[in-house]
Coordinates of C-alpha atoms and ligand atoms in Angstrom, one line a residue:
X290 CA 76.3 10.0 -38.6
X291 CA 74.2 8.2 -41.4
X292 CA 71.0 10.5 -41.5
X293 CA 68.9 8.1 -43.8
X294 CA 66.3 7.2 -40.7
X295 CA 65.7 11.0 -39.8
X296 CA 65.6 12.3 -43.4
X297 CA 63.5 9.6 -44.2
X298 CA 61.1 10.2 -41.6
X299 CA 61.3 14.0 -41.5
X300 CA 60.1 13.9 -45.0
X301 CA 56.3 13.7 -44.7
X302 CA 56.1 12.0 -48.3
X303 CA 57.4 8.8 -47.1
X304 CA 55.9 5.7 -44.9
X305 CA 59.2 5.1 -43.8
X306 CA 59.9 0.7 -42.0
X307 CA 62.1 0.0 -39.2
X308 CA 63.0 -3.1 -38.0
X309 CA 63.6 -4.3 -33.6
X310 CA 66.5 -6.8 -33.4
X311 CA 66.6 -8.0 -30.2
X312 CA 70.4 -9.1 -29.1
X313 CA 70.7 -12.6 -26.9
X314 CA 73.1 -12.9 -23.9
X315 CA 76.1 -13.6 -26.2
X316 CA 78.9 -12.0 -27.3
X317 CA 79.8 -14.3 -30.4
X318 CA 77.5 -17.0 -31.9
X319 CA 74.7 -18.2 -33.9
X320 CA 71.7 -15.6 -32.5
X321 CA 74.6 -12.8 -33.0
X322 CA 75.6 -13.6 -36.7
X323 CA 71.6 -13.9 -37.4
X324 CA 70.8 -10.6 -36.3
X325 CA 74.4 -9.3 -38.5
X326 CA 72.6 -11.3 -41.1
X327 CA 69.4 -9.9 -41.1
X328 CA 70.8 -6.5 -40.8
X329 CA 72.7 -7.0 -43.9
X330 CA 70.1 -8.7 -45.6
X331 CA 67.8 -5.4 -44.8
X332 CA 70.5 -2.8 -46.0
X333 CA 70.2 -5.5 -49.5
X334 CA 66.5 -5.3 -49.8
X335 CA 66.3 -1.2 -49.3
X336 CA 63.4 -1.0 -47.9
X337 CA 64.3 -0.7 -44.3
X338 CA 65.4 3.0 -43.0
X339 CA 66.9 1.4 -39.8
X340 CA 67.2 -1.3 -37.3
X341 CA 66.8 -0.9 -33.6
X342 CA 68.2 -2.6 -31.0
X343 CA 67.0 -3.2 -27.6
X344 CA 68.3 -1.9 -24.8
X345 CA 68.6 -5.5 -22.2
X346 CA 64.9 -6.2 -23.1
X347 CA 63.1 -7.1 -20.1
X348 CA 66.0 -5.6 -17.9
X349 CA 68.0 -9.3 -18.1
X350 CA 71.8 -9.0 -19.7
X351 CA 72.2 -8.9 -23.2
X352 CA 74.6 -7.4 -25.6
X353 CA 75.0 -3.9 -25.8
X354 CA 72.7 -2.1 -28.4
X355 CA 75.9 0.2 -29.2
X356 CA 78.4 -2.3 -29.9
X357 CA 76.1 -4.8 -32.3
X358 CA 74.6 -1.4 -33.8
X359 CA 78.1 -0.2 -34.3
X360 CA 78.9 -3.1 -36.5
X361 CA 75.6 -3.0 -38.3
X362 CA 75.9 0.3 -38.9
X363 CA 79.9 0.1 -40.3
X364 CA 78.2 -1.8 -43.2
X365 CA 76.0 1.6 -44.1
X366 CA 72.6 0.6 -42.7
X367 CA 71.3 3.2 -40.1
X368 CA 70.6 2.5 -36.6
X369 CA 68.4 3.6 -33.9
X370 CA 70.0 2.7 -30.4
X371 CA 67.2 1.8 -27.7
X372 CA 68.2 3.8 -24.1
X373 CA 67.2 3.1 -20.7
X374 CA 67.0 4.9 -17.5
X375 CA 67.1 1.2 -15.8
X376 CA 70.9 0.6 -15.3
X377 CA 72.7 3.7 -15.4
X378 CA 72.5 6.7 -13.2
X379 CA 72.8 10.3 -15.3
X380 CA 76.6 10.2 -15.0
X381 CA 76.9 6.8 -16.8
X382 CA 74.2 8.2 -18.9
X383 CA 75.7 11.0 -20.2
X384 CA 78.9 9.1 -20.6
X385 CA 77.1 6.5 -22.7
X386 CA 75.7 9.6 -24.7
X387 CA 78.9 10.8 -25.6
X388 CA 80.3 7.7 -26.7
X389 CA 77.2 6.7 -29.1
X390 CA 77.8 10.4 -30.4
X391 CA 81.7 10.2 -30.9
X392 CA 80.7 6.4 -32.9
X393 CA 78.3 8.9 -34.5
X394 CA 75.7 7.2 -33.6
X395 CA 72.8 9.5 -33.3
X396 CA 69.6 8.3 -33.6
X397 CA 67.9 7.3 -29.7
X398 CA 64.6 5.8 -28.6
X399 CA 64.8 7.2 -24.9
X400 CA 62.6 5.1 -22.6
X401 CA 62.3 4.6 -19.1
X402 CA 62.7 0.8 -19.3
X403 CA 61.3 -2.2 -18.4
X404 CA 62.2 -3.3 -14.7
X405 CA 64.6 -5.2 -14.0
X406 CA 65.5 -9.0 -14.7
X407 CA 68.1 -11.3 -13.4
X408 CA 71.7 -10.6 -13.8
X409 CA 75.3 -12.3 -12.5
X410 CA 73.9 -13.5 -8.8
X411 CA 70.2 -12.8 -9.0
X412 CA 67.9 -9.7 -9.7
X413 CA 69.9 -6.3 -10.7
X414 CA 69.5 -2.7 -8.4
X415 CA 67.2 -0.8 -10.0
X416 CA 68.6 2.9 -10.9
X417 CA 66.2 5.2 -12.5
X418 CA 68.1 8.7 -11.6
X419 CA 66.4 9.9 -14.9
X420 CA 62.7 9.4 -16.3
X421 CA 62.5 9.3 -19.9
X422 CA 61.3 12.7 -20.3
X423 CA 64.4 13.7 -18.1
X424 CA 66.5 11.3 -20.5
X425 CA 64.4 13.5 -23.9
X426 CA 66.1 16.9 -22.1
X427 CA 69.2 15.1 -21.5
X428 CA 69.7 14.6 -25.0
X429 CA 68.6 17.8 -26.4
X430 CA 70.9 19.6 -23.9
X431 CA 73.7 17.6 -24.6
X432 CA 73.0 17.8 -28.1
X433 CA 73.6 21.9 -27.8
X434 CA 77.0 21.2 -26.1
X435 CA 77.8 19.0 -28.7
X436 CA 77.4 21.1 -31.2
X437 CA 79.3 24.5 -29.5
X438 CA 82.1 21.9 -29.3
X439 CA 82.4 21.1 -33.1
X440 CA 80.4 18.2 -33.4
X441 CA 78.7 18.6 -36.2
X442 CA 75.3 16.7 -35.6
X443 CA 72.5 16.6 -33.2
X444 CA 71.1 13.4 -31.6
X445 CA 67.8 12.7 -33.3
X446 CA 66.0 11.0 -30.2
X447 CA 62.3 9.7 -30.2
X448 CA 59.9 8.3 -27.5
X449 CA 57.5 5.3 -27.0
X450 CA 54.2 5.6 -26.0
X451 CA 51.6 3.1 -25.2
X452 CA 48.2 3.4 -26.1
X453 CA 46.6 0.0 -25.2
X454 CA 45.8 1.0 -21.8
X455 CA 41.8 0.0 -20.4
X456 CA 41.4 2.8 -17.9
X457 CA 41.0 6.6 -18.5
X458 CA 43.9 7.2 -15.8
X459 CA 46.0 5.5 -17.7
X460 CA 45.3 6.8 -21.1
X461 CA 44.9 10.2 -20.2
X462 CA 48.6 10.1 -18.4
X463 CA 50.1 8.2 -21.0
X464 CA 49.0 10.6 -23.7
X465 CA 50.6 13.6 -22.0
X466 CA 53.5 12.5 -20.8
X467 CA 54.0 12.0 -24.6
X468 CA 53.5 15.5 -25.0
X469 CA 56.2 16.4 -22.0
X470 CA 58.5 13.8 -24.3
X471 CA 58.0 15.9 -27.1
X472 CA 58.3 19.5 -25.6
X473 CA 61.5 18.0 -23.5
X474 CA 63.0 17.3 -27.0
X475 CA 61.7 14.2 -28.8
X476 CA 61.6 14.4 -32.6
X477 CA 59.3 11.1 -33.5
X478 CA 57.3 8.7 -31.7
X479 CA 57.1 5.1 -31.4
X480 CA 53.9 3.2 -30.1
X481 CA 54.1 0.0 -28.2
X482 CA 52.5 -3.2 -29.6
X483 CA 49.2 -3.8 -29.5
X484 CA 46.0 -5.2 -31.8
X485 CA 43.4 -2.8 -30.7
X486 CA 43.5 -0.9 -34.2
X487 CA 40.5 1.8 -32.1
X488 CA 43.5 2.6 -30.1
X489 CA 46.0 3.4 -32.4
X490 CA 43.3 5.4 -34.3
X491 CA 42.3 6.9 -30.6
X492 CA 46.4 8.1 -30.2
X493 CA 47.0 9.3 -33.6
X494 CA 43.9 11.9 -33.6
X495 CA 45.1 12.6 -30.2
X496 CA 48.6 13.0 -31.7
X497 CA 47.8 14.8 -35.1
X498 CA 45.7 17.2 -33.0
X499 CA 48.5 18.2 -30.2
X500 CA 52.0 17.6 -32.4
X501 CA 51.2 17.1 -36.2
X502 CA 54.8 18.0 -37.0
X503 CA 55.9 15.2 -35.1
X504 CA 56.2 12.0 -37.0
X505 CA 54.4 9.1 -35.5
X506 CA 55.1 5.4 -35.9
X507 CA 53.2 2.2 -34.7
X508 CA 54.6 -0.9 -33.9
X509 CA 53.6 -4.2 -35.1
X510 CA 54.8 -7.4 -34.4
X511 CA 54.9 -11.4 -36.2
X512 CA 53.2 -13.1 -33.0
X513 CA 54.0 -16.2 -32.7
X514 CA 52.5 -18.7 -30.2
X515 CA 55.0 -17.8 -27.5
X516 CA 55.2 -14.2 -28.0
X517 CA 51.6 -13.7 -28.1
X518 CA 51.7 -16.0 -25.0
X519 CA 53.4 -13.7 -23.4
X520 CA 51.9 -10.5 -24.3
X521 CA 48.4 -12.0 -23.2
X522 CA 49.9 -12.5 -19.6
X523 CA 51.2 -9.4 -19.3
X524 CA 54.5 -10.6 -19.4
X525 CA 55.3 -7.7 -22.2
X526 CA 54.8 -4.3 -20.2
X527 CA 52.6 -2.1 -22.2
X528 CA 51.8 -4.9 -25.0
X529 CA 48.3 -6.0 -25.6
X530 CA 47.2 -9.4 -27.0
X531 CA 43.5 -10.5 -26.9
X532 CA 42.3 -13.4 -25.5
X533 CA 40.7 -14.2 -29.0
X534 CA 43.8 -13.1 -31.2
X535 CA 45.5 -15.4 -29.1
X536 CA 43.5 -18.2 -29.2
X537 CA 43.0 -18.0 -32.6
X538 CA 47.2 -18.2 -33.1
X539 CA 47.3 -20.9 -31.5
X540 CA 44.9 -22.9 -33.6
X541 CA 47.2 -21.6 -36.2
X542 CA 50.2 -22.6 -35.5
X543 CA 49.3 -26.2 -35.1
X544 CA 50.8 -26.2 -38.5
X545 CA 53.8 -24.1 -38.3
X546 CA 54.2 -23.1 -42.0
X547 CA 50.6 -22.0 -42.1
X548 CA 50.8 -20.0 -39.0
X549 CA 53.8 -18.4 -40.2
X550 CA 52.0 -17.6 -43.3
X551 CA 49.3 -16.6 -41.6
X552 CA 51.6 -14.5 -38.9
X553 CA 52.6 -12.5 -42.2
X554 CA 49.5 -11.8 -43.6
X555 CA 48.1 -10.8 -39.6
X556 CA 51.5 -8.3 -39.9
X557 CA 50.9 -6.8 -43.2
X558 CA 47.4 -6.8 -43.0
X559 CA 48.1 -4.3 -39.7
X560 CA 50.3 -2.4 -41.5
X561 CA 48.9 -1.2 -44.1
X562 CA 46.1 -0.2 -41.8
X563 CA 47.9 2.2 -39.8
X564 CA 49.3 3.7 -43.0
X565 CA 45.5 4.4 -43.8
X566 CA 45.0 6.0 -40.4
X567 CA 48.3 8.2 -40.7
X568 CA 51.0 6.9 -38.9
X569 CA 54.6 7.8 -41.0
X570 CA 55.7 4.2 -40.9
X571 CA 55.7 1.0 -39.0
X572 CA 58.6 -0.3 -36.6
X573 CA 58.5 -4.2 -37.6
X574 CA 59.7 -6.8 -34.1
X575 CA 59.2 -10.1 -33.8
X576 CA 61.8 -11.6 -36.5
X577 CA 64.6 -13.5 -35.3
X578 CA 65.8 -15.9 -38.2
X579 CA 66.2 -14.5 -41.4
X580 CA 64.8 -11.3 -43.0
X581 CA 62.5 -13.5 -45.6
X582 CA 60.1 -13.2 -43.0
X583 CA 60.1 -9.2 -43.5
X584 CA 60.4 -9.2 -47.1
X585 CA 57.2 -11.4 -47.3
X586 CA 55.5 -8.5 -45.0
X587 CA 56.4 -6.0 -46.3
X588 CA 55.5 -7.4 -50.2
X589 CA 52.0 -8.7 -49.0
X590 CA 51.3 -5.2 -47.8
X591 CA 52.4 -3.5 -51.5
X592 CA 49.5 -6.0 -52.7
X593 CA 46.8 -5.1 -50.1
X594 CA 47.6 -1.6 -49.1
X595 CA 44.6 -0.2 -51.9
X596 CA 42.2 -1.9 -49.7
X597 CA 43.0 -1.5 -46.0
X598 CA 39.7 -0.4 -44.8
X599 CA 38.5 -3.7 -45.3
X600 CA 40.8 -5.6 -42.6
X601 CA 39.5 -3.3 -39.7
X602 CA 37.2 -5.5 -37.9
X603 CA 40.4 -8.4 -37.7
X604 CA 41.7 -5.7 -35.1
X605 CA 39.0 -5.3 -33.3
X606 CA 38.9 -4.9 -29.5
X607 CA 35.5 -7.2 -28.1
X608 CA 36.2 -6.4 -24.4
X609 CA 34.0 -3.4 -24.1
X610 CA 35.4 -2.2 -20.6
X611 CA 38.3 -0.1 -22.3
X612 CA 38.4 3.4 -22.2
X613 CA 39.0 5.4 -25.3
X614 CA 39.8 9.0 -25.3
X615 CA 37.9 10.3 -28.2
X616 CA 35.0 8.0 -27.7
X617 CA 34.0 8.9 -24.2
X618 CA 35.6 11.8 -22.8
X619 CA 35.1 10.4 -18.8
X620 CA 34.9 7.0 -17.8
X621 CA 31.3 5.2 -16.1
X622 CA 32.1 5.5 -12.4
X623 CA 31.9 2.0 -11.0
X624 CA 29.0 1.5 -8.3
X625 CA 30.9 1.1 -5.2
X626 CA 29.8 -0.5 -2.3
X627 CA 29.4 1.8 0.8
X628 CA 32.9 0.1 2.6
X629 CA 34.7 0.4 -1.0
X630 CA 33.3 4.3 -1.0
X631 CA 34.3 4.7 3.2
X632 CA 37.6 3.0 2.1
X633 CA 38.5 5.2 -0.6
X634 CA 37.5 8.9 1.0
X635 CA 39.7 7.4 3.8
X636 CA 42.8 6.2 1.8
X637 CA 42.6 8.6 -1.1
X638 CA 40.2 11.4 -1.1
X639 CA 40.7 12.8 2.4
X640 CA 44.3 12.4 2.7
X641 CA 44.1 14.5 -0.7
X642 CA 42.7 16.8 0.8
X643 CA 44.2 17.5 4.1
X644 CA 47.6 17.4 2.5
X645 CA 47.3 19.6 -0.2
X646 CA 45.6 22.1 2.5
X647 CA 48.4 21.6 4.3
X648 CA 50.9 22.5 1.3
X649 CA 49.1 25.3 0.1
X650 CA 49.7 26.8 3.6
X651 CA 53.0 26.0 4.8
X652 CA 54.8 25.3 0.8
X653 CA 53.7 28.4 -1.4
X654 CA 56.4 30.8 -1.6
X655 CA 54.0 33.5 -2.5
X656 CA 52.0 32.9 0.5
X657 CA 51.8 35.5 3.5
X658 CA 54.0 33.5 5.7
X659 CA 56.6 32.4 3.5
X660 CA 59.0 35.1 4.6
X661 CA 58.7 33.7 8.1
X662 CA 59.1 30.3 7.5
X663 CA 62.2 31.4 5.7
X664 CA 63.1 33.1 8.6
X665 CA 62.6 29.9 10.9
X666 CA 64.7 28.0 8.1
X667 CA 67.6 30.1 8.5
X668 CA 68.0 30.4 11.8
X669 CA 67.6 26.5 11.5
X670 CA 70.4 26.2 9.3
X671 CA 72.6 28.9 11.2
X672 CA 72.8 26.7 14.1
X673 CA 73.5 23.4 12.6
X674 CA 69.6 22.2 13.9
X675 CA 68.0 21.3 10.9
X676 CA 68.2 17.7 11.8
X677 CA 66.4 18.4 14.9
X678 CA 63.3 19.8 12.4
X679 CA 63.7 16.6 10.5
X680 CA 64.0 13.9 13.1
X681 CA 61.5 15.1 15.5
X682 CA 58.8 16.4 13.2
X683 CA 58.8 16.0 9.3
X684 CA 60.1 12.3 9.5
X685 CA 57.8 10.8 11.4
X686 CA 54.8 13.0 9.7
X687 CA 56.0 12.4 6.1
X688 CA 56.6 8.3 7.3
X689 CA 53.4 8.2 8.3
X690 CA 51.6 9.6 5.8
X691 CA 53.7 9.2 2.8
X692 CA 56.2 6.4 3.5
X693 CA 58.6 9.3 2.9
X694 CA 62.3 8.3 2.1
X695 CA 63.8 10.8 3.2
X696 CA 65.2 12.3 -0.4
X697 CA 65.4 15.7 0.7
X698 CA 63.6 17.1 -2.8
X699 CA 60.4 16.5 -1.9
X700 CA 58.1 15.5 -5.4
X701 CA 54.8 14.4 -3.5
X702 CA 53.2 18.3 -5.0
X703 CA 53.5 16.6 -8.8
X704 CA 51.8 13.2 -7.4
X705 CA 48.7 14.2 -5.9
X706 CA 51.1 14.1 -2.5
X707 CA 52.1 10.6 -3.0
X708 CA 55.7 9.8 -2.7
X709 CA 57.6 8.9 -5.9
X710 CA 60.3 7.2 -4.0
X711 CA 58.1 5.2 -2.1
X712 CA 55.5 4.3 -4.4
X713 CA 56.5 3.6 -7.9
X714 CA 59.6 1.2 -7.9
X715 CA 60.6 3.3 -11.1
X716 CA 60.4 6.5 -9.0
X717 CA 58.7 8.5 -11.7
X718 CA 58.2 11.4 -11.4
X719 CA 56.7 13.2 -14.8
X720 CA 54.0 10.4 -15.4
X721 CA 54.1 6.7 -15.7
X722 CA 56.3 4.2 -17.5
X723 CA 54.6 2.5 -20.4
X724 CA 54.0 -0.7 -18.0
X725 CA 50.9 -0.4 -16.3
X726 CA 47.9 -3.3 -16.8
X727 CA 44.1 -2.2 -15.8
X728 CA 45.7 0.4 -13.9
X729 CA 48.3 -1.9 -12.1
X730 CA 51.6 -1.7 -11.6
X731 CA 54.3 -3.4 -14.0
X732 CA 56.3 -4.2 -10.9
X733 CA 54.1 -4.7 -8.1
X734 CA 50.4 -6.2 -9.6
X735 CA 48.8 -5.9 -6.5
X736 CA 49.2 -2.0 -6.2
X737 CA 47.2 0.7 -8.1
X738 CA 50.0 2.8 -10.2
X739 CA 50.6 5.7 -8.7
X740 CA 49.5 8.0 -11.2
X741 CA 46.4 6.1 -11.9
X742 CA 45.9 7.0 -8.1
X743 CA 46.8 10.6 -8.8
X744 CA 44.7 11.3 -11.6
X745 CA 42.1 9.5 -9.7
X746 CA 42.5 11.7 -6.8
X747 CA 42.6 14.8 -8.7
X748 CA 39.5 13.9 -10.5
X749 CA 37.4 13.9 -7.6
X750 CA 38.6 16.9 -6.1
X751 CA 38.6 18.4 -9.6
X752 CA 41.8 19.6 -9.8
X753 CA 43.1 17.9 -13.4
X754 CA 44.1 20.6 -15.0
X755 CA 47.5 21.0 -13.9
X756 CA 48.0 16.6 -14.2
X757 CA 51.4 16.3 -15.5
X758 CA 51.6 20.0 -17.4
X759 CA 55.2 21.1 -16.5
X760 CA 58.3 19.0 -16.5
X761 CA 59.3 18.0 -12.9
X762 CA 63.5 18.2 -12.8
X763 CA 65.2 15.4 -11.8
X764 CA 65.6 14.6 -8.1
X765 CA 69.3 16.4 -6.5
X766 CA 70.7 13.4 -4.8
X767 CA 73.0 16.3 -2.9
X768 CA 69.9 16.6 -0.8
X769 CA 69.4 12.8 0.1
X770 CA 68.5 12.4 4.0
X771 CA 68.6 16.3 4.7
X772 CA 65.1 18.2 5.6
X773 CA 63.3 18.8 2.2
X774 CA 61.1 21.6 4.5
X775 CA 64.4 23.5 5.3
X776 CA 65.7 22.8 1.5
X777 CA 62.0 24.2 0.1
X778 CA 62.5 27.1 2.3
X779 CA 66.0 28.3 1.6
X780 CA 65.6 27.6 -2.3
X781 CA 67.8 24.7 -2.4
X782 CA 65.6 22.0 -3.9
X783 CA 64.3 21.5 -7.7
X784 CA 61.6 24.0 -7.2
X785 CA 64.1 26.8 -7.0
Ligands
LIG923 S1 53.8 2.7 -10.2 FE1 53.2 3.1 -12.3 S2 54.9 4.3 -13.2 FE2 55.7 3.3 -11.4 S3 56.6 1.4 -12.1 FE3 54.5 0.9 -11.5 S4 53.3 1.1 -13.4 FE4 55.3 2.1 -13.8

C-alpha cells in the first residue's frame, strides 16, 4: 500500500490536493488514456497526494474504480477508490474489500451512492444491504481481520458529507450521521460540492467542535456550463449551484477560453478560501482533458492564497431561506394554513404519537409485560403458529400504517416509526444519503425524505435527543417475511 494520501493528510502541517477522475463507459480508448494521462501528469507535477475514482457516478455503468486505480497506482501515484452500497449486497462487498486490499489498495471513500441509472436493458435493481455508516464498520472490522491474518495494513477509509442542505432537518441529520461515520470508523471527510462558502464555514465549526482530530476536506469543482447546468437542476445529488453563479457562467463561457480562465480563477479563488477556514485540503473534480487545467489552479491559488478573505462575498449564498446551524439554532416555523396544520397532526404528529405509545408498551424489554409477551412468543414458535400472529394481525396493522414489507427486523423505532423499507428507496436506516433537495427526496421529488419527516416529527413531540445517536445494525435478511413481533420477543432480531 502506497501511504502518501494518509500520511499526507494525517499530518496536520500540510493542505494536502486530491484530484476526482471520473471513468466513461469504456474499457480502452481516448476518455480512458486521458484520465491514465492526467494521472501521470499529476504524479509529474507533485502536488497531488491522490486521485479518486468514481464509483459508476450517477449509478450508470462505467469502468471499475479498482481496475483503472490499479493501473494508476502501478506507476506510484496513490489512489483513493470511491465505494458504494448501490450495486453490491455485503457479500459482494466484502469480496470487493478483500480484493482492493490484496491489490493493496487501501485508501476508501465509503458512500451510500447515488441511485441508480440505466444499465444493459434499462434501469439496474437497487441493492443497498449496507448504509454507508454500515459500509465505515465494515471496513474497520475487516480491517482487524486483516491484520490477525498478516496483512500488514489497515484500510484508511473516509466519508462524504453534504453541507448545502436549506432545511434544519436536513442539516441537522446530515451533520450527525457524519459523526456515526466517524465513530463507525472513518478517518477523514470529504464534503460535497457546493458555492455557499457560509456552509462550508457552518460544517467545519460544526466539525472542528465534534471531531478536530479528524481531517476534513472540501470539494470544489471547474463548472463548466453543463456541469453547473446540472448541479442547478438538481441533477447532481447533494451539489449546490446558484441560480446567479450559474447565470453568470454562462455569460462566461460565451467565450470559451475566457470562461475557462475564469473557471480557474472561480476554482482557486475557492480554494484558497477553505484553506483560510480550516479545511486540510481540497478534493479538485471537474477536469477531464489534460491536467493543465489543475496546474493553472492550483498555481493561481500559490499567488492569491495571502489574501483570501477578500474573495468571500463571490461565494456568497443570496437566497435567504437556508438554514445554517450556527447561525440560527431552530428554523422560523412556516405559518400554516388550518387544513395544512389538520393535515399534518393527522399524517405526522398523531400517528407519532399513537405508535410510539404503542411501542413503548408492547416493544420495551424492560417493561412489566415483557416476560409475558415472551411467553406468548414461545408458545407461538413452539407450535409452528407464528404465521398465524403475522397474517392475521401484525400484517395488516403494520400495512396499514406503515406500508410494512414484511422484513422481519423491524427499524420503524430509529425512524420516528416510519418504515425504512418502504419509505426511502435507499432503505436507510442510520440517517439520510447525501441526496436530499429542500428536504425532498433524491429519488422520489414529490416525497418528503424520510428523515426530514422524522426529525420533524420528533421535533414537535420533543423527542430529538436520541435523532440518529447510536448506530442501527444492518437489516438480517434471515428474518425476511417472518413476524418481526415474535423475532423482537425471542431476541432474534438486530436489537438483540
Ligand atoms: S428518502 Fe431521504 S435518505 Fe432515502 S433516498 Fe430519499 S433522500 Fe435519500
Amino acid at each position: 500500500m502506497l501511504r502518501i494520501f494518509s500520511d499526507e493528510l494525517l499530518n496536520p502541517k500540510n493542505f494536502v490536493v486530491t484530484l476526482e477522475l471520473v471513468p466513461g463507459r469504456e474499457s480502452f480508448g481516448r476518455s480512458t488514456d486521458t484520465l491514465v494521462g492526467i494521472a501521470k501528469d499529476a504524479f509529474a507535477d507533485g502536488r497531488i497526494s491522490a486521485v479518486s475514482i468514481t464509483d459508476n457516478p450517477g449509478g450508470n455503468p462505467s469502468l471499475s474504480p479498482d481496475v483503472l486505480g490499479y493501473e494508476i497506482f502501478k506507476h506510484g501515484l496513490d489512489v483513493i477508490v470511491h465505494f458504494t452500497c448501490r450495486d453490491m449486497n455485503r457479500v459482494g462487498m466484502e469480496s470487493r474489500a478483500l480484493q482492493l486490499a490484496r491489490m493493496g489498495m487501501k485508501n476508501i471513500l465509503a458512500l451510500t451512492g447515488d441511485y441508480n441509472g440505466k444499465g444493459f436493458g434499462g434501469q439496474g435493481a437497487p441493492v443497498f444491504d449496507l448504509d454507508s455508516v454500515l459500509l465505515n464498520a465494515m471496513f474497520k472490522t475487516l480491517s482487524k481481520k486483516l491484520i490477525a491474518s498478516g496483512d500488514p495494513e489497515e484500510f484508511f477509509t473516509g466519508c462524504a458529507v453534504s453541507p448545502f442542505k436549506t432545511k434544519e432537518a436536513e442539516t441537522h441529520s446530515q451533520y450527525k450521521k457524519m459523526d456515526k461515520k466517524i465513530k463507525a470508523g472513518a478517518s477523514f471527510v470529504i464534503t460535497q460540492l457546493g458555492y455557499d462558502v457560509k456552509k462550508f464555514h457552518d460544517l467545519i465549526l460544526y466539525h472542528n467542535a465534534k471531531n478536530k482530530d479528524i481531517p476534513a476536506m472540501a470539494s470544489v469543482y471547474l463548472l463548466s456550463p453543463r456541469s453547473a447546468r446540472a448541479m442547478n437542476r438538481g441533477r447532481v445529488p447533494g451539489a449546490y449551484v446558484s441560480d446567479d453563479l450559474f447565470n453568470k457562467i454562462i455569460l462566461e463561457w460565451k467565450d470559451a477560453r475566457q470562461g475557462l480562465k475564469a473557471a480557474i480563477d472561480r476554482t482557486a479563488k475557492l480554494g484558497v478560501i477553505l484553506k483560510g477556514l480550516g479545511y486540510r485540503g481540497i478534493h479538485i473534480g471537474g477536469i477531464h482533458r489534460s491536467f493543465k487545467t489543475v496546474g493553472a489552479i492550483l498555481d493561481r491559488m500559490e499567488e492569491i492564497e495571502v489574501s483570501w478573505q477578500e474573495y468571500l462575498s463571490d461565494f456568497e449564498n443570496k437566497a435567504d431561506n437556508t438554514y445554517y446551524y450556527f447561525d440560527k439554532k431552530t428554523e422560523s416555523v412556516e405559518k400554516q394554513t388550518v387544513m395544512e396544520s389538520l393535515k399534518e397532526k393527522l399524517t405526522d404528529h398523531y400517528p407519532y404519537k399513537i405508535l410510539n405509545r404503542a411501542h413503548g408498551f408492547f416493544f420495551d424489554r424492560k417493561a412489566m409485560l415483557a416476560p409475558v409477551y415472551k411467553r406468548i412468543a414461545t408458545l407461538f414458535e413452539k407450535n409452528n403458529k407464528t404465521w398465524l400472529l403475522k397474517r392475521c394481525l401484525e400484517d395488516p396493522l403494520k400495512v396499514l400504517f406503515l406500508s410494512c414489507q414484511s422484513c422481519g427486523d423491524c427499524g420503524i423505532q430509529h425512524l420516528a416509526f416510519q418504515c425504512p423499507e418502504s419509505g426511502c428507496p435507499k432503505h436507510t436506516r442510520n440517517g439520510p444519503c447525501g441526496g436530499s433537495r429542500d428536504g425532498y427526496c433524491e429519488v422520489y421529488p414529490d416525497n418528503l425524505c424520510i428523515w426530514v419527516r422524522a426529525y420533524e416529527r420528533l421535533k414537535k413531540a420533543n423527542a430529538l435527543t436520541g435523532f440518529l445517536k447510536d448506530s442501527v445494525p444492518p437489516r438480517m435478511w434471515e428474518l425476511n417475511k417472518t413476524s418481526s413481533w415474535i423475532n423482537f420477543h425471542l431476541e432474534k432480531d438486530h436489537q438483540k
